[in-house]
Coordinates of C-alpha atoms and ligand atoms in Angstrom, one line a residue:
X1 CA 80.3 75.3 147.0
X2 CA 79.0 73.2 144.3
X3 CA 76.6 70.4 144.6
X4 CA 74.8 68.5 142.0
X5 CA 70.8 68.6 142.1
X6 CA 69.2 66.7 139.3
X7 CA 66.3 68.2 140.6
X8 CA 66.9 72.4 140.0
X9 CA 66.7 73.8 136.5
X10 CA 68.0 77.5 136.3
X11 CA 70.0 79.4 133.9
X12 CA 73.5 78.9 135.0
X13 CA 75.8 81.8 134.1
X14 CA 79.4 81.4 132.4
X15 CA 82.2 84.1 132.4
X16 CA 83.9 83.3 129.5
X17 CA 87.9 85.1 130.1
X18 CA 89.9 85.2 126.7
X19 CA 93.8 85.9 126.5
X20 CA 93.0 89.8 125.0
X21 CA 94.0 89.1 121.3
X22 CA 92.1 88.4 117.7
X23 CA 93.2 84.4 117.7
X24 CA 91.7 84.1 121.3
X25 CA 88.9 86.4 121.4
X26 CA 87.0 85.1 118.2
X27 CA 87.0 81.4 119.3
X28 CA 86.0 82.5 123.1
X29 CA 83.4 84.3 122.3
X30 CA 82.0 82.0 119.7
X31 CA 81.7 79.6 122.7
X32 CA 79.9 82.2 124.8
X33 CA 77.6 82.7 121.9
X34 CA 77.3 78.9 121.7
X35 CA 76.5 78.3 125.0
X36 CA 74.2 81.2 125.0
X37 CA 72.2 79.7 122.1
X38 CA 71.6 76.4 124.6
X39 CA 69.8 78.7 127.3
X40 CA 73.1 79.7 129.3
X41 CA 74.1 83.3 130.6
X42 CA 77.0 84.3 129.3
X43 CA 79.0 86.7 130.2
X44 CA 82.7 87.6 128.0
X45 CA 85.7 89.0 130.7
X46 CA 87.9 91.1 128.7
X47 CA 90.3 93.7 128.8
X48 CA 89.2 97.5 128.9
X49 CA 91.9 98.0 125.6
X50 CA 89.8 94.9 123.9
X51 CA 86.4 96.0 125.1
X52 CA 85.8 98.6 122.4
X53 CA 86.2 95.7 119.5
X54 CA 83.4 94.0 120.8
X55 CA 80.4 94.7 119.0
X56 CA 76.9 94.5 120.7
X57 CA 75.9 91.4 121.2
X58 CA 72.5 90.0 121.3
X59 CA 72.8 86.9 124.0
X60 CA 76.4 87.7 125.1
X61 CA 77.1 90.6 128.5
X62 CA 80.4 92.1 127.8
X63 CA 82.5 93.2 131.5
X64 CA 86.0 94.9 131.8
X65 CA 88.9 93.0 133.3
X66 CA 92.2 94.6 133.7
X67 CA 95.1 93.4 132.4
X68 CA 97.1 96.4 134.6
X69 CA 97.6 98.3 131.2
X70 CA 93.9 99.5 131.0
X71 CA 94.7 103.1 129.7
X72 CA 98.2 102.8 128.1
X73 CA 98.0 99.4 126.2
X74 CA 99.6 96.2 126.7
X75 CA 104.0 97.0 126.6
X76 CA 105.6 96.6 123.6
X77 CA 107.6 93.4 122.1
X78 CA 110.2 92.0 124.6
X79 CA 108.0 93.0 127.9
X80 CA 105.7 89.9 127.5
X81 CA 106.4 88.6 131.2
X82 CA 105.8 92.1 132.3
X83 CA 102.4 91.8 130.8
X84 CA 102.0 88.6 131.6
X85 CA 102.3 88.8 135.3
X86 CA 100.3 92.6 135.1
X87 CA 97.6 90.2 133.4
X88 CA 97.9 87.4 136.2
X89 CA 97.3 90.6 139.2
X90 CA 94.8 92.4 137.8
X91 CA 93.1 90.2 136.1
X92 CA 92.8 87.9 139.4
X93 CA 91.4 90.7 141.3
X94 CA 89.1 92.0 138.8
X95 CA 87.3 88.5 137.7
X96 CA 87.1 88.2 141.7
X97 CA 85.2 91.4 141.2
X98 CA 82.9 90.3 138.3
X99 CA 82.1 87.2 140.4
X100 CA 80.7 89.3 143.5
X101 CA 79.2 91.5 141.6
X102 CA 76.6 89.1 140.1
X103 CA 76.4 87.5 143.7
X104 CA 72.8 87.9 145.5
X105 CA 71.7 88.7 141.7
X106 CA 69.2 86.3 139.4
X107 CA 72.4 84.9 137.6
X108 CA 75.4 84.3 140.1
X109 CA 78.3 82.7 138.3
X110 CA 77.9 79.0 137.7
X111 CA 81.4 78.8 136.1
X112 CA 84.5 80.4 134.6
X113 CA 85.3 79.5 131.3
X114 CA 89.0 80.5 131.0
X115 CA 91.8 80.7 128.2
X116 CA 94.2 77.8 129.2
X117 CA 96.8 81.1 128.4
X118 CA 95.1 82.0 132.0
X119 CA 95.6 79.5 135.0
X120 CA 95.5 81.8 137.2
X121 CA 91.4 82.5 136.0
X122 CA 90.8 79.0 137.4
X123 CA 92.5 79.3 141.2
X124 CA 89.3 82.6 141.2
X125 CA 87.0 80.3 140.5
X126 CA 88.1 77.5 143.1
X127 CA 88.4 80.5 145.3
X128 CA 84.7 80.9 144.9
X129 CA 83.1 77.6 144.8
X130 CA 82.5 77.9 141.1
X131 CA 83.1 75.2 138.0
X132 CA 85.7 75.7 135.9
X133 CA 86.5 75.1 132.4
X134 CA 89.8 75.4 130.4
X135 CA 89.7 76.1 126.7
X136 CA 92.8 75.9 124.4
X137 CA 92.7 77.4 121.6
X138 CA 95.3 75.6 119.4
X139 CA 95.4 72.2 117.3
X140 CA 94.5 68.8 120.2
X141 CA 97.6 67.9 118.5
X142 CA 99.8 70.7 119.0
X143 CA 98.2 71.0 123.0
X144 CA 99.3 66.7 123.3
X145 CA 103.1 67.5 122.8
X146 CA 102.7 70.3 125.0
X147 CA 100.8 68.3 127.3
X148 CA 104.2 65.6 127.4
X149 CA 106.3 68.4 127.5
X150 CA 104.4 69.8 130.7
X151 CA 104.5 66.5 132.1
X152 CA 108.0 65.4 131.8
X153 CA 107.4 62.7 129.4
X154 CA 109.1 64.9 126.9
X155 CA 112.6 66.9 127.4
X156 CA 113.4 69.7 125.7
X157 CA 114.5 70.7 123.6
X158 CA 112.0 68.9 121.7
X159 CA 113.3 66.2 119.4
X160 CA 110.6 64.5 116.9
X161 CA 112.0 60.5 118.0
X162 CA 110.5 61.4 121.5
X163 CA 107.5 62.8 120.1
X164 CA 106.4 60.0 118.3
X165 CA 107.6 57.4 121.0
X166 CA 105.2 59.3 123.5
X167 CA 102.1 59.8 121.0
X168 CA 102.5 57.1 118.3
X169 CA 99.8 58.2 116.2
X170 CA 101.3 61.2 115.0
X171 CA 103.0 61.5 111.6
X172 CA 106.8 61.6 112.1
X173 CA 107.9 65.1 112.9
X174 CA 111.5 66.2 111.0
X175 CA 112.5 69.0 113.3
X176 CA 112.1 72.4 111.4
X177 CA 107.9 71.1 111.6
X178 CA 108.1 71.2 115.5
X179 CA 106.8 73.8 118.0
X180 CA 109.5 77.0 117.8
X181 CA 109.2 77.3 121.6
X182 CA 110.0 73.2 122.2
X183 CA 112.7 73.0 119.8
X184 CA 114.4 76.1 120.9
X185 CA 113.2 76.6 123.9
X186 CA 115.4 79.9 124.7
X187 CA 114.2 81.4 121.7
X188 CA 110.6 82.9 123.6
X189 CA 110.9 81.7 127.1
X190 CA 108.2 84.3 128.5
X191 CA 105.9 82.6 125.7
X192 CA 107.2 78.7 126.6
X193 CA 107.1 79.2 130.3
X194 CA 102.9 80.4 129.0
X195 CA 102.5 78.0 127.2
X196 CA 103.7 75.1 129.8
X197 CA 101.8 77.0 132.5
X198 CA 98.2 76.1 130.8
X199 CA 98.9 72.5 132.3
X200 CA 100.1 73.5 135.4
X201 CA 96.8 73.1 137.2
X202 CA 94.9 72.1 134.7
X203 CA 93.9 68.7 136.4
X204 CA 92.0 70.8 139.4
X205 CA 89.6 72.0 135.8
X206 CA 86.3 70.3 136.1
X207 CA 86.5 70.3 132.2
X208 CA 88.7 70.8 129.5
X209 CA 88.1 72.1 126.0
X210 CA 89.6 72.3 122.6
X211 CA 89.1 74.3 119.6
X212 CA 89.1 71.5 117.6
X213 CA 86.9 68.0 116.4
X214 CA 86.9 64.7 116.8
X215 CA 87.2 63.6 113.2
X216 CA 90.3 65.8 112.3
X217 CA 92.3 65.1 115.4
X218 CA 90.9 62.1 117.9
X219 CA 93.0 59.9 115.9
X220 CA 96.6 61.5 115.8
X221 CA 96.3 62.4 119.5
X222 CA 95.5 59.0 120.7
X223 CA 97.4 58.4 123.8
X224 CA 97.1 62.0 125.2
X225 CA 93.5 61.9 126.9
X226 CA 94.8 60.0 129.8
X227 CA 96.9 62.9 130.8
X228 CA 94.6 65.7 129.2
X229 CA 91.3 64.7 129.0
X230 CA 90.1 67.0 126.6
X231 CA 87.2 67.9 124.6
X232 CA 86.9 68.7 120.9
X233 CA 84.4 71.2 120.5
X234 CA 85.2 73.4 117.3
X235 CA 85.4 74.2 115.3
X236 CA 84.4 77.4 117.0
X237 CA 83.4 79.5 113.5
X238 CA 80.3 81.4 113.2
X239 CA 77.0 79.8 113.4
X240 CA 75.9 80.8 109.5
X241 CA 78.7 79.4 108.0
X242 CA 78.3 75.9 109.3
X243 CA 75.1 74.6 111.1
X244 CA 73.3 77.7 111.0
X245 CA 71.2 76.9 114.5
X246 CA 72.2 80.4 115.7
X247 CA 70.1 83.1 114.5
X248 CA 71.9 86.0 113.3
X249 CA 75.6 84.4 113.6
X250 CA 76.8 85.3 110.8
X251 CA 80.5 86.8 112.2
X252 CA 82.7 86.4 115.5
X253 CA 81.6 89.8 116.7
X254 CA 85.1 91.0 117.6
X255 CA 87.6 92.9 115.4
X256 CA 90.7 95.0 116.5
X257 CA 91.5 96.9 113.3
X258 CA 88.1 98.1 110.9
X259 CA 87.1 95.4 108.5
X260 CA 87.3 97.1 104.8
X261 CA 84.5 94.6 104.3
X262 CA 82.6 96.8 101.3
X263 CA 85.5 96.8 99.8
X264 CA 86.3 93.6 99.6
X265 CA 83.0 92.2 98.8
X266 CA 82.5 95.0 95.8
X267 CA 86.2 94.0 94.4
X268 CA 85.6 90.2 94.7
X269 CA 82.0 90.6 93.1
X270 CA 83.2 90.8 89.5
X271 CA 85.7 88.3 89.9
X272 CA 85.0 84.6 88.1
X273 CA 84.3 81.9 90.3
X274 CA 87.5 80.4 92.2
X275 CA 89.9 82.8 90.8
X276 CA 91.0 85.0 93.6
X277 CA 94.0 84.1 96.4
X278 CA 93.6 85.8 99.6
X279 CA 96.3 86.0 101.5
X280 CA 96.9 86.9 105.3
X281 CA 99.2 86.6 108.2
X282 CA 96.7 87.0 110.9
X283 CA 97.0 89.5 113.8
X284 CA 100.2 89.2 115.1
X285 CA 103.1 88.2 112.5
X286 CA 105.6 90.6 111.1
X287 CA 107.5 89.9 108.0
X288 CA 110.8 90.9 106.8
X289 CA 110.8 93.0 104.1
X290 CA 113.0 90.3 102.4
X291 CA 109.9 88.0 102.8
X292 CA 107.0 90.8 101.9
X293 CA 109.1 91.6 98.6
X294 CA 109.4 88.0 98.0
X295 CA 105.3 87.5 98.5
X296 CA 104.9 90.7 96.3
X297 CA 106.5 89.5 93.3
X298 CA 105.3 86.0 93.4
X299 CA 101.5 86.8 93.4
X300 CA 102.8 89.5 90.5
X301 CA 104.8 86.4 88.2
X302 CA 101.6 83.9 89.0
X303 CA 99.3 86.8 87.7
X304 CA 96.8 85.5 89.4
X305 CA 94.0 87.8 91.2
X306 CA 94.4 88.7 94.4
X307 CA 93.4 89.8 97.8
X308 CA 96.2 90.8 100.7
X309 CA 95.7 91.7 103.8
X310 CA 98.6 94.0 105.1
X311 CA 98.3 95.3 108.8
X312 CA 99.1 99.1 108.7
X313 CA 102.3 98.3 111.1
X314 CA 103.3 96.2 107.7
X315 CA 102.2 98.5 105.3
X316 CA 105.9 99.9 104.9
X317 CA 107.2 96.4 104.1
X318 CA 105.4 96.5 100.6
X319 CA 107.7 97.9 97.3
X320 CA 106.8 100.9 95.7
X321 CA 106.8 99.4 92.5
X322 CA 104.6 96.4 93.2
X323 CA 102.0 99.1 94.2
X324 CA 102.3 100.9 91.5
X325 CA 101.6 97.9 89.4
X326 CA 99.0 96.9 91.1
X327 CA 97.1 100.1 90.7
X328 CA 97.9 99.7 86.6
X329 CA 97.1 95.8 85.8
X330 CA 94.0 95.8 88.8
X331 CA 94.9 92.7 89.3
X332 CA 94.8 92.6 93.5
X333 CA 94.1 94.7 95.9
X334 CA 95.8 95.2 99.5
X335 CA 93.9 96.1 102.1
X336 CA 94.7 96.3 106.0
X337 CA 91.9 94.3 107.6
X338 CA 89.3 92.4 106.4
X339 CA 86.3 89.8 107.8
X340 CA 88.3 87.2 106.6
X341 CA 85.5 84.5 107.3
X342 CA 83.5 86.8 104.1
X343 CA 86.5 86.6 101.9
X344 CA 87.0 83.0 102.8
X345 CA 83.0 81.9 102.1
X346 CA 83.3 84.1 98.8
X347 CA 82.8 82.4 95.4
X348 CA 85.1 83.9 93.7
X349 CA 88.2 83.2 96.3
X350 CA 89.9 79.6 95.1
X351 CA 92.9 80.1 97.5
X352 CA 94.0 80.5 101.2
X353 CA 97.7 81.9 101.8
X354 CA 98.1 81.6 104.8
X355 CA 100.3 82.0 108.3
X356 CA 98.6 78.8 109.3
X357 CA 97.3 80.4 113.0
X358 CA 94.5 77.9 114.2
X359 CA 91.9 79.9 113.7
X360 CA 92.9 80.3 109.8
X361 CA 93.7 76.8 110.0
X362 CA 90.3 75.6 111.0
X363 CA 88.7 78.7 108.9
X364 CA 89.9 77.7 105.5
X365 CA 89.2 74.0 106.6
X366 CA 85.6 75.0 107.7
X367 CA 84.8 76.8 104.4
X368 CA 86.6 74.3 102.2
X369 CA 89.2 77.0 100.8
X370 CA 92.6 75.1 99.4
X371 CA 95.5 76.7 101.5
X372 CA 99.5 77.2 101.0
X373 CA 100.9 77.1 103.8
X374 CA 103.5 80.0 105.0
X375 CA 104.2 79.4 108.7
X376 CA 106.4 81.5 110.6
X377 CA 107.1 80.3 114.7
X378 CA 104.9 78.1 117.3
X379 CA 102.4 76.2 116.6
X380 CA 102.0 77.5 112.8
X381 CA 105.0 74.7 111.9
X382 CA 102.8 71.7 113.3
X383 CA 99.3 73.2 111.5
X384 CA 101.4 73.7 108.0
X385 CA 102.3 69.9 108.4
X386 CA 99.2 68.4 109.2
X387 CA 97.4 70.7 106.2
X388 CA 99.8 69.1 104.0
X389 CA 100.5 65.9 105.2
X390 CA 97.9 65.1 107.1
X391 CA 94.4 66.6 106.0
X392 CA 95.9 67.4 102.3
X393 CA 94.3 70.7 101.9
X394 CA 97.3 72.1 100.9
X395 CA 101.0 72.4 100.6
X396 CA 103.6 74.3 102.6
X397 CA 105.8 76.8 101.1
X398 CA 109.4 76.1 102.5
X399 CA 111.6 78.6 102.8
X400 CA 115.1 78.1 102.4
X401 CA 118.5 78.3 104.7
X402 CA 118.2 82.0 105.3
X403 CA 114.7 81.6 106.4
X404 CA 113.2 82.9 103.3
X405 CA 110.4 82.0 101.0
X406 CA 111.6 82.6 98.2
X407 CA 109.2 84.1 94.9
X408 CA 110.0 81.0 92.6
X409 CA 108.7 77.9 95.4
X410 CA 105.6 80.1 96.3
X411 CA 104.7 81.1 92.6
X412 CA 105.0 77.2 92.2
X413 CA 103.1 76.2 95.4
X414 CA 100.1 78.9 94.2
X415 CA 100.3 76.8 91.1
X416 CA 100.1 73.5 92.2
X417 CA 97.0 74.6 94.5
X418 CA 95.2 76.4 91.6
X419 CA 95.4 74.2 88.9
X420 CA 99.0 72.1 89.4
X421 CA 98.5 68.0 89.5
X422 CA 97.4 67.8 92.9
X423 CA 95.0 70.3 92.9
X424 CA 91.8 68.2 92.5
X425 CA 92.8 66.2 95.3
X426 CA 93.4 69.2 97.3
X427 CA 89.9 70.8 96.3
X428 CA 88.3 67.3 96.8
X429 CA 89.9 66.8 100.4
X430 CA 89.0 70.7 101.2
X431 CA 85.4 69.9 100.4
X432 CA 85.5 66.9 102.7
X433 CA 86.3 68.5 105.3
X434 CA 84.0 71.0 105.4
X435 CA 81.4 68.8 105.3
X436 CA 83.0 67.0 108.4
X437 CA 83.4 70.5 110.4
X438 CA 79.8 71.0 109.8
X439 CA 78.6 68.0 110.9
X440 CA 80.9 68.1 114.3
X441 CA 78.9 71.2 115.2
X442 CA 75.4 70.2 113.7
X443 CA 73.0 68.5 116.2
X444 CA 73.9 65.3 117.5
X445 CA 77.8 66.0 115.6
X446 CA 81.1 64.7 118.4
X447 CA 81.2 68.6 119.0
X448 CA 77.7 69.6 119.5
X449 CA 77.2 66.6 121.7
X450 CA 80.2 67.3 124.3
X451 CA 78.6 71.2 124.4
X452 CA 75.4 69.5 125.6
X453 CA 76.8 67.6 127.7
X454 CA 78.5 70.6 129.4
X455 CA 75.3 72.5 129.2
X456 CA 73.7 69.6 130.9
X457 CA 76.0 69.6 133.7
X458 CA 75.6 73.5 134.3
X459 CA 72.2 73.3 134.3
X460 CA 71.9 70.2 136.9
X461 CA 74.9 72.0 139.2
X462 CA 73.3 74.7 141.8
X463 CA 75.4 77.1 143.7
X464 CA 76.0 79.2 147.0
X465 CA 79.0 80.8 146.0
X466 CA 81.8 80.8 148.4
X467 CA 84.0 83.8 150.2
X468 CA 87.8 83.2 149.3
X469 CA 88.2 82.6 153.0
X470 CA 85.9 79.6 153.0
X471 CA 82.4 81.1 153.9
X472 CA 79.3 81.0 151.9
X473 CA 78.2 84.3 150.9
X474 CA 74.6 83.3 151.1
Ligands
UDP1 N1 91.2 87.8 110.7 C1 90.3 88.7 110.2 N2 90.7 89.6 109.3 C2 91.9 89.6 108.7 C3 92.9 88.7 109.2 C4 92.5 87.8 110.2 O1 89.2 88.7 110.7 O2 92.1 90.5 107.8 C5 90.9 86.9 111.8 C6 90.8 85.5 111.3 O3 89.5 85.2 110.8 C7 91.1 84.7 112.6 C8 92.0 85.7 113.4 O4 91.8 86.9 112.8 O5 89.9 84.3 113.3 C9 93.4 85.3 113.4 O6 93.6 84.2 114.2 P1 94.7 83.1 113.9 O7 94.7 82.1 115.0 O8 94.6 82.6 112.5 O9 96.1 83.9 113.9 P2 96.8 84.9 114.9 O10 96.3 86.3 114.6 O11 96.4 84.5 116.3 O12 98.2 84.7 114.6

C-alpha cells in the first residue's frame, strides 16, 4: 500500500531487475549506482549465472534471482521462449522472495525498478503494494514504433509510410533501416512477441524510463508520449566519463568475459593521437565467416591501426593469414574482451566500428568517438540510421544483396570517417554531442532533473508493504 507523506523522509530502497545480459546489465546498474549516489538503497536482482560478473560495489547490494537455469546456463540459440517463460516463473517467485526478505527490516522495498524485457517484475511489485518503474533500454525512438506497433496503430509487418504517418517527426524510414523483428515479423517471433510484451502493462508502471536524453531524441519522438510517457534519463555511462558527481565511477561494474584491459591500454599507449579504429560487435552478434574475412581484409587494405574485439565463440571466424600478418606488420591487435568505455575515452582511438547496440551507440556518442556503422538485426538498423542521418557521427557500411559488407565499401567508409570529406563534420558533430550527453546528466541537465524528480517521489512515498492476498504485512 502506498501513500504519499510529504512529511516522512527515509531512504527508500529500489530493486533494480535487469534482463541477465551485458546490453542490460550495464545501463541497470548504472541507474542503481545513480540512484544510490542521490541517498537511495539499491539493491541489483540478477541471475545466479550473471551474479559472478558483478564486481563489488560500493553503494549497490547484489541478490540472486533465478532465471530456472541457475546451475546449467540459460539454453542455447532457438530455446529463447523456453528461457523466456523459465525467466517469467522463477524470476516471479524469487523477486517475491527478495521483497519479503527485506520486509520488517530498516530498508523494505520502496520500488521495483524492472527491465521493460520483464513485465512480469511489475505484476510482483503491484502484488506487494510497491512503486514500479519500467526502464527500456533501447533508442525513445526505436521504443515509439514499438510503442505503435504494441498499440495497434501500426500493422505489421512494418512498412516505413505508416511509420512516419503515426510519428511525423521521424526521418523517412526505406525499409531495410526498420526494426528486423517489425519488418519480418516471423523472422524471431520469441524476441517480437518480447519485445511487444514490454507494453503490455506498462500503463499500470507508475514511471517509465529510457536510456536515452532529451536533446538527442525528444524531438523525433514527438507524438509518442501520449501513449508512452516516458523519461529520458541516459545516457546511463559511467559517472567519470561524463559529470563526474559519483565518486569512484569510473566503469559499469559488470563484465561477462575478462577485460584484457592492460593490454589494451599498454598497446594503445604508443599509438599517435586519433590513429587507432576499434572495432566490436558487442556481446551477442555472430558473424559469418564471409563477413569476418571481409572485416579482416578491409582494416588490412586501410592499413590503418587497429583494435578488434573478437569473442572467443568468434575467434574461429578470423583467417589464418590475416593473423599471421598481423603478428608481422603490428599494426592491430585482436583481443576477446575489453572495457570498451577505456578504449573508447583513449587518445589515441579516432574511430568506432561498430554493431550499433544502444549502449555502443550512446557510448561512442558519450565520448565523442566518430563511428561506421555495421548493423546486423533489431534495433541496430534504426541506431545506424539515426548516427548517419540523423546525429551525423558517422556513416553506415551497407552491405550488399547477399547480405554482405563487402572489404572495398568498409575500407572506404573507414576512410571517409578518418580523414575522407566529411570527416570534420563528423568529428565536429561527435564533439557536440558529447558535450550535450554531459550536460543531460550534469546537475540541473533534462536527465539529471527527471532522476531527481523520481528520487523526490521515493523519498516522499512511505510504505506498509502488502501480502499478495491483499493484507498488510505490518
Ligand atoms: N562491451 C565491453 N567490452 C567489449 C565489448 C562490449 O565492455 O569488448 C560493452 C559495451 O561497453 C556495452 C555492452 O558491452 O556497454 C554491449 O552493449 P550493446 O547494447 O552495445 O550491445 P549488445 O551486446 O547488447 O548487442
Amino acid at each position: 500500500m502506498i501513500e504519499l507523506n510529504e512529511n516522512k523522509i527515509s531512504k527508500p530502497h529500489v530493486v533494480v531487475v535487469p534482463y541477465p545480459s551485458q546490453g542490460h546489465i550495464n545501463p541497470l546498474l548504472q541507474f542503481a549506482k545513480r540512484l544510490a549516489s542521490k541517498g537511495v538503497k539499491a539493491t541489483l536482482a540478477t541471475t545466479k549465472q550473471t551474479m559472478g560478473s558483478i564486481s563489488s560495489l560500493r553503494d549497490v547490494a547484489v541478490e540472486a534471482i533465478s532465471d530456472g537455469f541457475d546451475d546449467q546456463g540459460p539454453p542455447k540459440v532457438g530455446s529463447e521462449d523456453v528461457f523466456l517463460n523459465s525467466f517469467k516463473s522463477n524470476g516471479s517467485s524469487s523477486l517475491a522472495r527478495i521483497i519479503e526478505s527485506y520486509q520488517n527490516t530498516t530498508f523494505p522495498v520502496t520500488c521495483v525498478v524492472y527491465d521493460a524485457f520483464l513485465p512480469w517484475a511489475l505484476d510482483v511489485a503491484k502484488d506487494y503494494g510497491l512503486l514500479g518503474a519500467a526502464f527500456f533500454t533501447n533508442a525513445a525512438a526505436v521504443c515509439a514504433i514499438f510503442c505503435c506497433v504494441g498499440n495497434g496503430l501500426i500493422e505489421l509487418p512494418l512498412r516505413p509510410v505508416e511509420v512516419g504517418c503515426a510519428l511525423p517527426k521521424m526521418p523517412l524510414f526505406k525499409g531495410n533501416d526498420l526494426p528486423t523483428f517489425l519488418r519480418k515479423p516471423e523472422s524471431y517471433p520469441a524476441y517480437l512477441a518480447m519485445k511487444l510484451r514490454q507494453f503490455s502493462n506498462v500503463d499500470l508502471a507508475d514511471w517509465i524510463f529510457c536510456n536515452s536524453f532529451e536533446d538527442l531524441e525528444l524531438e523525433i519522438t514527438e507524438g509518442i508520449f501520449e501513449k508512452w510517457p516516458a523519461k529520458l534519463i541516459g545516457p546511463m555511462v559511467p559517472s567519470s566519463y561524463l559529470d563526474g558527481r559519483i565518486e569512484g565511477d569510473i566503469g559499469y561494474g559488470a563484465s561477462l568475459w575478462k577485460p584484457l584491459s592492460e593490454k589494451c591500454k599498454e598497446w594503445l599507449q604508443n599509438k599517435p593521437k586519433k590513429s587507432v579504429i576499434y572495432i566490436s560487435f558487442g556481446s551477442m552478434v555472430s558473424l559469418t565467416q564471409e563477413q569476418m574475412e571481409e572485416i579482416a581484409w578491409a582494416l588490412k587494405q586501410s592499413n590503418y591501426y587497429f583494435l578488434w574485439v573478437v569473442r572467443d565463440s568468434q575467434a574461429s571466424k578470423l583467417p589464418k593469414e590475416f593473423l599471421e600478418d598481423v603478428e608481422i606488420t603490428q599494426k592491430g591487435m585482436v583481443v576477446t574482451w575489453c572495457n570498451q568505455l577505456e578504449v573508447l575515452a583513449h587518445e589515441a582511438t579516432a574511430c568506432f566500428v561498430t554493431h550499433c547496440g544502444w549502449n555502443s551507440t550512446l557510448e561512442g556518442l558519450s565520448l565523442g568517438v566518430p563511428m561506421v556503422g555495421v548493423p546486423q538485426w533489431s534495433d541496430q538498423l534504426p541506431d545506424a540510421k539515426f548516427i548517419e542521418e540523423v546525429w551525423g557521427v558517422g556513416v553506415w557500411a551497407k552491405e550488399d544483396d547477399k547480405g554482405v559488407v563487402r572489404k572495398e565499401h568498409l575500407s572506404e567508409c573507414l576512410k571517409e570517417v578518418m580523414e575522407g570529406e566529411r570527416s570534420e563534420e563528423i568529428r565536429e558533430n561527435a564533439l557536440k554531442w558529447k558535450e550535450l550527453s554531459k550536460k543531460a546528466v550534469s546537475d540541473g541537465g533534462s536527465s539529471d532533473n527527471h532522476v531527481e524528480d523520481f528520487v523526490e517521489h521515493l523519498k516522499c512515498t512511505s510504505f506498509s508493504t502488502k501480502k499478495p492476498n491483499g493484507s498488510l504485512v505490518s
